[in-house]
Coordinates of C-alpha atoms in Angstrom, one line a residue:
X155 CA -20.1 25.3 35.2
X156 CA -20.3 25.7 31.4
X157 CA -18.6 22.9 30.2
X158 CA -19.4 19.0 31.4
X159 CA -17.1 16.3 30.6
X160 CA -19.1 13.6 31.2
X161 CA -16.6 10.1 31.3
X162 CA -19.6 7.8 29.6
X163 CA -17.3 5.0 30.4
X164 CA -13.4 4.6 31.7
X165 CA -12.7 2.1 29.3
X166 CA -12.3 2.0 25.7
X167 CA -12.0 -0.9 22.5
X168 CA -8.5 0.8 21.5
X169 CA -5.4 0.7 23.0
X170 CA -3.1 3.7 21.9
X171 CA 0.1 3.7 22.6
X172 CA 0.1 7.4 23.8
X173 CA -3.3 7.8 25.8
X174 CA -3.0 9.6 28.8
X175 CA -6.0 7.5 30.1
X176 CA -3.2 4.4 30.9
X177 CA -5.5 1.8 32.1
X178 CA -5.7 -2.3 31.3
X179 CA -9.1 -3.6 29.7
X180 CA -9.1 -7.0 29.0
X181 CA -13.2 -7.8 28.1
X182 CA -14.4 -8.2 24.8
X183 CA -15.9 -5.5 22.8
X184 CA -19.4 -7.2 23.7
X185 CA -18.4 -7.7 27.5
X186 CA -17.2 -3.8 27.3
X187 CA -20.5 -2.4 25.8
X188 CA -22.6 -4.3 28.2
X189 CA -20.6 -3.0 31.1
X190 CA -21.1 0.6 29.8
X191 CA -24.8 0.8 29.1
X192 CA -25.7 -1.1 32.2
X193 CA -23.5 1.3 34.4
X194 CA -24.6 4.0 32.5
X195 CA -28.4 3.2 32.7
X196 CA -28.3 2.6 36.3
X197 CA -26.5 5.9 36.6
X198 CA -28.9 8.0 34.9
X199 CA -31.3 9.4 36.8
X200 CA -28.9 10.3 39.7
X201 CA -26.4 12.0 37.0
X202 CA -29.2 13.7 35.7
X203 CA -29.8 15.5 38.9
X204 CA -26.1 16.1 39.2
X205 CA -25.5 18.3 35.6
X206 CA -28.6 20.2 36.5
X207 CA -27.1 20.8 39.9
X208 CA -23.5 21.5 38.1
X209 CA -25.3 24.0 35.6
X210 CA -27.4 25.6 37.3
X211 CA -27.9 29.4 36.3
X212 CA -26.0 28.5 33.1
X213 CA -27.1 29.4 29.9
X214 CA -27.0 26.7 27.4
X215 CA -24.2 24.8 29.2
X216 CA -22.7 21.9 27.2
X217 CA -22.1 18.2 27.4
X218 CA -18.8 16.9 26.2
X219 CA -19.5 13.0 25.9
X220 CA -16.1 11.3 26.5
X221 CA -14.1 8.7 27.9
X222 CA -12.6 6.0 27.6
X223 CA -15.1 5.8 24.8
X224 CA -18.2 7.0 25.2
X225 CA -19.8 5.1 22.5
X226 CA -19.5 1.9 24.4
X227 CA -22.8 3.0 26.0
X228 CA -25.7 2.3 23.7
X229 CA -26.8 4.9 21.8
X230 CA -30.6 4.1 22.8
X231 CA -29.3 4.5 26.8
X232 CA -27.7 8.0 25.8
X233 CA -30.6 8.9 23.9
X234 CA -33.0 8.5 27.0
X235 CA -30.5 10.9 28.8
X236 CA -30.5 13.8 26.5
X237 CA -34.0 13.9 26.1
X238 CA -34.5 14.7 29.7
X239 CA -31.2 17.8 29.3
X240 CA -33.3 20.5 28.1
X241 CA -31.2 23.8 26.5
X242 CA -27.9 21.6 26.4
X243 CA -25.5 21.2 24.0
X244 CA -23.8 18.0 23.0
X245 CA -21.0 17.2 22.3
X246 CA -18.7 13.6 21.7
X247 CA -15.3 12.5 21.6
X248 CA -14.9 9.2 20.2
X249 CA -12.1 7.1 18.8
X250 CA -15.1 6.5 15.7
X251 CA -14.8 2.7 15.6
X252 CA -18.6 2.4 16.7
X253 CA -20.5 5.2 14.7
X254 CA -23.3 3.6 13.6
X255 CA -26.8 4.1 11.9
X256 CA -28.1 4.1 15.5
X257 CA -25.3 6.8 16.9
X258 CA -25.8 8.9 13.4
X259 CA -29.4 9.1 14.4
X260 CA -28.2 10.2 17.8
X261 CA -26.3 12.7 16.5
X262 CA -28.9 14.3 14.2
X263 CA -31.9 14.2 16.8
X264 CA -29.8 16.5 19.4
X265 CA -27.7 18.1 16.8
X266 CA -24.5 16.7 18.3
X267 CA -21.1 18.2 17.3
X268 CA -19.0 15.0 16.8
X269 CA -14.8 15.0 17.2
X270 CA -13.2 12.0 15.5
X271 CA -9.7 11.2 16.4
X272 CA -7.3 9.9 13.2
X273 CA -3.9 10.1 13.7
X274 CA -2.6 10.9 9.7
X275 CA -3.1 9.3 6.1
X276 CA -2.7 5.7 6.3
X277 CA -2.0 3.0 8.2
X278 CA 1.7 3.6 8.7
X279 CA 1.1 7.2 10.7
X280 CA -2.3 5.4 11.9
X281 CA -0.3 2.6 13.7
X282 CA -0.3 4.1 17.4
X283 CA -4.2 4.0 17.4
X284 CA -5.0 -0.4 17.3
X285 CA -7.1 -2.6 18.9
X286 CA -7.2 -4.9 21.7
X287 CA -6.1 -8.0 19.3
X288 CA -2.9 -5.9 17.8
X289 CA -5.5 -4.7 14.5
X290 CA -5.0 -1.6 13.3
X291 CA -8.1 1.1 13.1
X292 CA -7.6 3.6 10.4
X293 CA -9.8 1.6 7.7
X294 CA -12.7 1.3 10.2
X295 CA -12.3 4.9 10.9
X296 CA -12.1 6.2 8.0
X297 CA -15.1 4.6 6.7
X298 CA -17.0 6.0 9.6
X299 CA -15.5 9.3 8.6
X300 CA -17.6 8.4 5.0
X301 CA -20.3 7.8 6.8
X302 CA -20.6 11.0 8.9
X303 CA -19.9 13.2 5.3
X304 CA -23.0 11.3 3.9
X305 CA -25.2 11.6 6.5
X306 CA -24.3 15.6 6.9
X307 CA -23.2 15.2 10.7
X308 CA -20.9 18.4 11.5
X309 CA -17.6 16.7 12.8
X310 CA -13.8 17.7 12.9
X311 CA -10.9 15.2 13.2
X312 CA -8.2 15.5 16.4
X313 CA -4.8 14.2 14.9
X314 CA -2.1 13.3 17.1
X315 CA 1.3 14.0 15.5
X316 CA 4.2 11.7 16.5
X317 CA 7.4 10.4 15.1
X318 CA 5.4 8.4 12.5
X319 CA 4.7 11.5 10.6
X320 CA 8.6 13.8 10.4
X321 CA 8.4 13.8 6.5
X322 CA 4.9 13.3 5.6
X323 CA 3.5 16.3 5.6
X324 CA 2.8 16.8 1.7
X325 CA 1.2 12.8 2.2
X326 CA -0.7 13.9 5.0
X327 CA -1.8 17.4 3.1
X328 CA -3.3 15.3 0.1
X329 CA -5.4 13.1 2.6
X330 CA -6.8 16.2 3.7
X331 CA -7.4 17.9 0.3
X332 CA -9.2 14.8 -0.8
X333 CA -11.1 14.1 2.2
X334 CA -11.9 17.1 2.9
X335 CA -11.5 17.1 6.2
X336 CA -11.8 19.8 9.2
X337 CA -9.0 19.2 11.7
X338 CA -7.0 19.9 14.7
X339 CA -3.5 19.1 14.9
X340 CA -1.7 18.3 18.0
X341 CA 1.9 17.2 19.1
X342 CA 1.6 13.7 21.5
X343 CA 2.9 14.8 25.0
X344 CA 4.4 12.4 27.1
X345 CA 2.1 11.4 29.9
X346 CA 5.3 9.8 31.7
X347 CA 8.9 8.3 30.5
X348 CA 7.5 4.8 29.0
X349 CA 5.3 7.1 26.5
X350 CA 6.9 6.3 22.6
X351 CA 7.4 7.6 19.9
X352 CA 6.9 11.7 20.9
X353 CA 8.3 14.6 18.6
X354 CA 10.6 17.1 20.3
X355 CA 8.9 20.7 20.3
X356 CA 11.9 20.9 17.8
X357 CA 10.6 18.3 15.5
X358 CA 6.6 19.2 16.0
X359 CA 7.2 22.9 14.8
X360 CA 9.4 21.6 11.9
X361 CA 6.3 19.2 10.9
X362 CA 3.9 22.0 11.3
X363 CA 5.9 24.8 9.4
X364 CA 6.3 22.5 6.6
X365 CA 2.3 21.6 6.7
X366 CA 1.5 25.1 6.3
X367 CA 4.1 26.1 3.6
X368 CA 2.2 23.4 1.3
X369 CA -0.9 25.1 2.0
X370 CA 0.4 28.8 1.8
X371 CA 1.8 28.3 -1.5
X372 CA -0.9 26.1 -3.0
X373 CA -2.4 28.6 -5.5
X374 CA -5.6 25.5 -6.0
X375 CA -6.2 26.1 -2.3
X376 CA -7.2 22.3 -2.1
X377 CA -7.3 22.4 1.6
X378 CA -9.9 24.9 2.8
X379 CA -9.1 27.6 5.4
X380 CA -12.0 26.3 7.1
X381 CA -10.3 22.5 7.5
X382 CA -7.0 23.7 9.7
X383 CA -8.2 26.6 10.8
X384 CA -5.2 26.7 12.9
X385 CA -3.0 27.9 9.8
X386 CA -6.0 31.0 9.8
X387 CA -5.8 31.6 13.4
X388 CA -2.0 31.7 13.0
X389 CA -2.2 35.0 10.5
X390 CA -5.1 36.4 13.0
X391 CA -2.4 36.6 15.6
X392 CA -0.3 38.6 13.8
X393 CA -2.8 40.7 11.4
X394 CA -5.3 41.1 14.0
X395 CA -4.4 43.5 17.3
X396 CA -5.7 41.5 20.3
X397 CA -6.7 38.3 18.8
X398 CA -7.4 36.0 21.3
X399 CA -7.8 32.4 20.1
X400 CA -11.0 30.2 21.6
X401 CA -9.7 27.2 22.9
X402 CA -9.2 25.4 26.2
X403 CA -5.3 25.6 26.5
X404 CA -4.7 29.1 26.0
X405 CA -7.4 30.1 28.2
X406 CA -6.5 31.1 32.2
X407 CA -9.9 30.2 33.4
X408 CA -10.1 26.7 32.0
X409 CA -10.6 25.2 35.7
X410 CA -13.6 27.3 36.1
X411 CA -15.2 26.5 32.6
X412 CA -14.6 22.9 32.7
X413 CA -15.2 19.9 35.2
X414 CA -14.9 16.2 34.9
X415 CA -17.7 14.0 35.9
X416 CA -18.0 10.2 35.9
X417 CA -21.4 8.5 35.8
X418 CA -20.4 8.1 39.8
X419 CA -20.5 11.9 40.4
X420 CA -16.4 12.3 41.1
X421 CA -15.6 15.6 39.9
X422 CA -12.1 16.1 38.4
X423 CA -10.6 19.4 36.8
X424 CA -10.6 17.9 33.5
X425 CA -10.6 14.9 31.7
X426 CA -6.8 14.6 31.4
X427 CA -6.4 15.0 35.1
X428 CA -9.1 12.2 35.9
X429 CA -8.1 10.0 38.8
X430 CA -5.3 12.4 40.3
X431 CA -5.8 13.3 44.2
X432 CA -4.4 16.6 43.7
X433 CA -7.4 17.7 41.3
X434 CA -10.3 15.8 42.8
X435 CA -12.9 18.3 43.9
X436 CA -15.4 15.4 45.5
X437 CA -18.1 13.7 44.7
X438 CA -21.5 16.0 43.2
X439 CA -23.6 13.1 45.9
X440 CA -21.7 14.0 48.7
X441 CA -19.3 17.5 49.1
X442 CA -21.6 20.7 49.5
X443 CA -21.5 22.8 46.1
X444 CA -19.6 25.5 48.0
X445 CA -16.5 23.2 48.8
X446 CA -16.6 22.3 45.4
X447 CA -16.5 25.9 44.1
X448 CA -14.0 26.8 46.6
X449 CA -11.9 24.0 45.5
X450 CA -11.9 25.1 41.8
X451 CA -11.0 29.1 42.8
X452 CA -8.5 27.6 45.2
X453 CA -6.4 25.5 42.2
X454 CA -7.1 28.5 39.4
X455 CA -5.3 31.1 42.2
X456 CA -2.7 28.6 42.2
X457 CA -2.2 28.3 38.9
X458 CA -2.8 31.9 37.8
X459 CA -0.4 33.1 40.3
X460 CA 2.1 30.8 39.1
X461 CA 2.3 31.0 36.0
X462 CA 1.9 35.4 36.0
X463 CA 4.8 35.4 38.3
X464 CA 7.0 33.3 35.4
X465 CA 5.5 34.7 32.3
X466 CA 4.0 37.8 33.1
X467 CA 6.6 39.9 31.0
X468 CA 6.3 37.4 28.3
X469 CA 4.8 39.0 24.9
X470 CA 2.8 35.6 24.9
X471 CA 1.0 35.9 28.1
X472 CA -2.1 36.8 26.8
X473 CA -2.0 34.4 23.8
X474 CA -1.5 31.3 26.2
X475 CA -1.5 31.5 29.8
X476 CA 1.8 29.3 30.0
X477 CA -0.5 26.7 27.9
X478 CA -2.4 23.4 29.1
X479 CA -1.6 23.2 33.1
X480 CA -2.6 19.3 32.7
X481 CA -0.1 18.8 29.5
X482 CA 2.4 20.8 32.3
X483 CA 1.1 19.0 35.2
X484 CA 1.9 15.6 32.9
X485 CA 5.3 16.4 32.1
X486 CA 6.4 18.3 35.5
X487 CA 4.5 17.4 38.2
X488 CA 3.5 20.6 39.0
X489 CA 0.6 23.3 37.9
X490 CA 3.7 25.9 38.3
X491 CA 5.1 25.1 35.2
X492 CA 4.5 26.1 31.7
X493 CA 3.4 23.6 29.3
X494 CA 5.5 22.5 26.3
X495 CA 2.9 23.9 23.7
X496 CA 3.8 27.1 25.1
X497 CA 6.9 26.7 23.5
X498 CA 5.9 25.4 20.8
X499 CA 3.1 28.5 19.7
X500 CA 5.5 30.9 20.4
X501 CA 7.7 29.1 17.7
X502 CA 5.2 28.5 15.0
X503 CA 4.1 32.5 15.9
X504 CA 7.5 33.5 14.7
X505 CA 7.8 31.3 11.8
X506 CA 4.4 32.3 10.1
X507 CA 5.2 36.0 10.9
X508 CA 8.4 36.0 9.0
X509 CA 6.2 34.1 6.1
X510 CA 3.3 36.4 5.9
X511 CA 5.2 39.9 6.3

């Protein structure tokens, strides 16, 4: 396995509206910490043995540190874990309201790639993203952000684009241009009916078109091609003969590069599809490697088969591979459906090529 999600901790300090991870926490943010690091501590050793089990073979396989939020866990606790990961990589997710001195000297030691997630601008496009208390988090955030740009840790912002945002995209643009800031942006999909506030595919590609008109057309070149390198990949597609983009979602051997493991040992297919029977491969502890790896080829056939059988003829097969199955599984029920941002590449594909040619 290349890639380890390892789920530090199921709960988290925040309480977005739109998280897929829908669960109730009610403890303190003291209560929560002390939870984490003691689980994770007592964990250790056995999850230790686990990854190198998981990774066995694999050249410089990588640790995604996630959640819930991962930070919960004391940075001391995480650093006596990655001290005893030779040839790894590490990587976080975290929602950034706990980066500090002790985390940025985390980061440095292991040379962690850090993802922050900030949903916009301000407060007002902010707003899904709050505390347990009601607070909002973008000012905390943000001055976490300030403090990874001073202390030279690589890191990129996730932003989560819902209804807040239709008609902010030359507001949004400025943020970026004077925070300079390396991002990824990404519709909010509905992890079930009672999800709010969610832009239609329709409304998502009009925010994103109008995004990268205001950078196409800004002669400055404020924001970098470097900080939505999305807008870049976009041209690549069409300039490029066989340009594949490198991510997750438009890969068709995700389930094989990817696993989800909490400090427990339960394996899940990824992080999104944590806790669902259907993608559960068994606990590292207990279920013989081979089941496990039989599992895994059993639900990519199922998926691949699937999804070649619907978009095979598609000019956008091999640009996407019907999308995220978990962002399909979450809207349909079903790995035999494609997934919204499908739709919504093949969209923006179109749009940039009539710009650029």
């Amino acid at each position: 396995m290349k890639t380890i999600i390892l789920r530090v901790s199921n709960e988290c300090n925040l309480r977005c509206s739109y998280c897929y991870d829908s669960q109730n926490h009610n403890n303190s943010l003291k209560q929560l910490r002390e939870n984490a690091t003691a689980s994770f501590r007592e964990n250790m050793e056995q999850l230790i043995a686990d990854i190198n089990l998981l990774t066995k073979n694999v050249m410089h396989p990588t640790i995604i540190f996630h959640g819930g939020e991962p930070l919960l866990a004391h940075p001391k606790v995480l650093d006596e874990f990655c001290k005893e990961l030779e040839g790894f990589r590490f990587h976080i997710q975290t929602n950034g309201t706990l980066i500090d001195d002790e985390s940025i000297q985390l980061f440095k030691k292991y040379h962690f790639r850090v993802g922050v997630s900030l949903d916009g601008a301000n407060e007002i496009q902010n707003k899904e993203r709050i505390f347990l208390n009601g607070k909002p988090s973008f000012n905390i955030v943000l001055r976490k952000i300030h403090l990874l740009q001073s202390e030279n840790i690589k890191f990129g912002v996730i932003m989560s684009i819902n209804r807040n945002h239709i008609n902010t995209a030359k507001e949004l643009y400025d943020f970026l241009a004077k925070e300079k800031l390396q991002c990824n942006i990404r519709p909010v999909f509905a992890k079930d009916s009672k999800t709010v506030n969610v832009l239609s595919t329709k409304e998502f590609v009009k925010f994103w078109c109008e995004l990268f008109d205001i950078w196409l057309s800004d002669e400055e070149k404020r924001v970098s091609s470097w900080q939505i390198q999305e807008f870049v990949q976009e041209i690549c597609k069409i300039k490029i003969p066989n340009y594949r983009v490198k991510s997750c979602e438009c890969s068709p051997n995700c389930f094989e590069n990817f696993v989800s493991l909490d400090i427990e040992g339960n394996l899940y297919a990824c992080n999104r599809l944590y806790s669902i029977p259907q993608f559960y491969y068994g606990n590292i502890r207990t279920t013989e490697i081979e089941n496990i790896n039989k599992k895994i080829k059993d639900i990519t056939d199922e998926r691949k088969k699937a999804i070649e059988k619907k978009c095979g003829q598609c000019n956008f097969y091999t640009s996407c591979y019907g999308g995220c199955p978990a962002e399909a599984y979450d809207m349909y029920g079903s790995l035999d459906e494609i997934s919204q941002f499908c739709m919504i590449r093949q969209a923006i594909y179109e749009y940039v090529k009539n710009r650029i040619l």
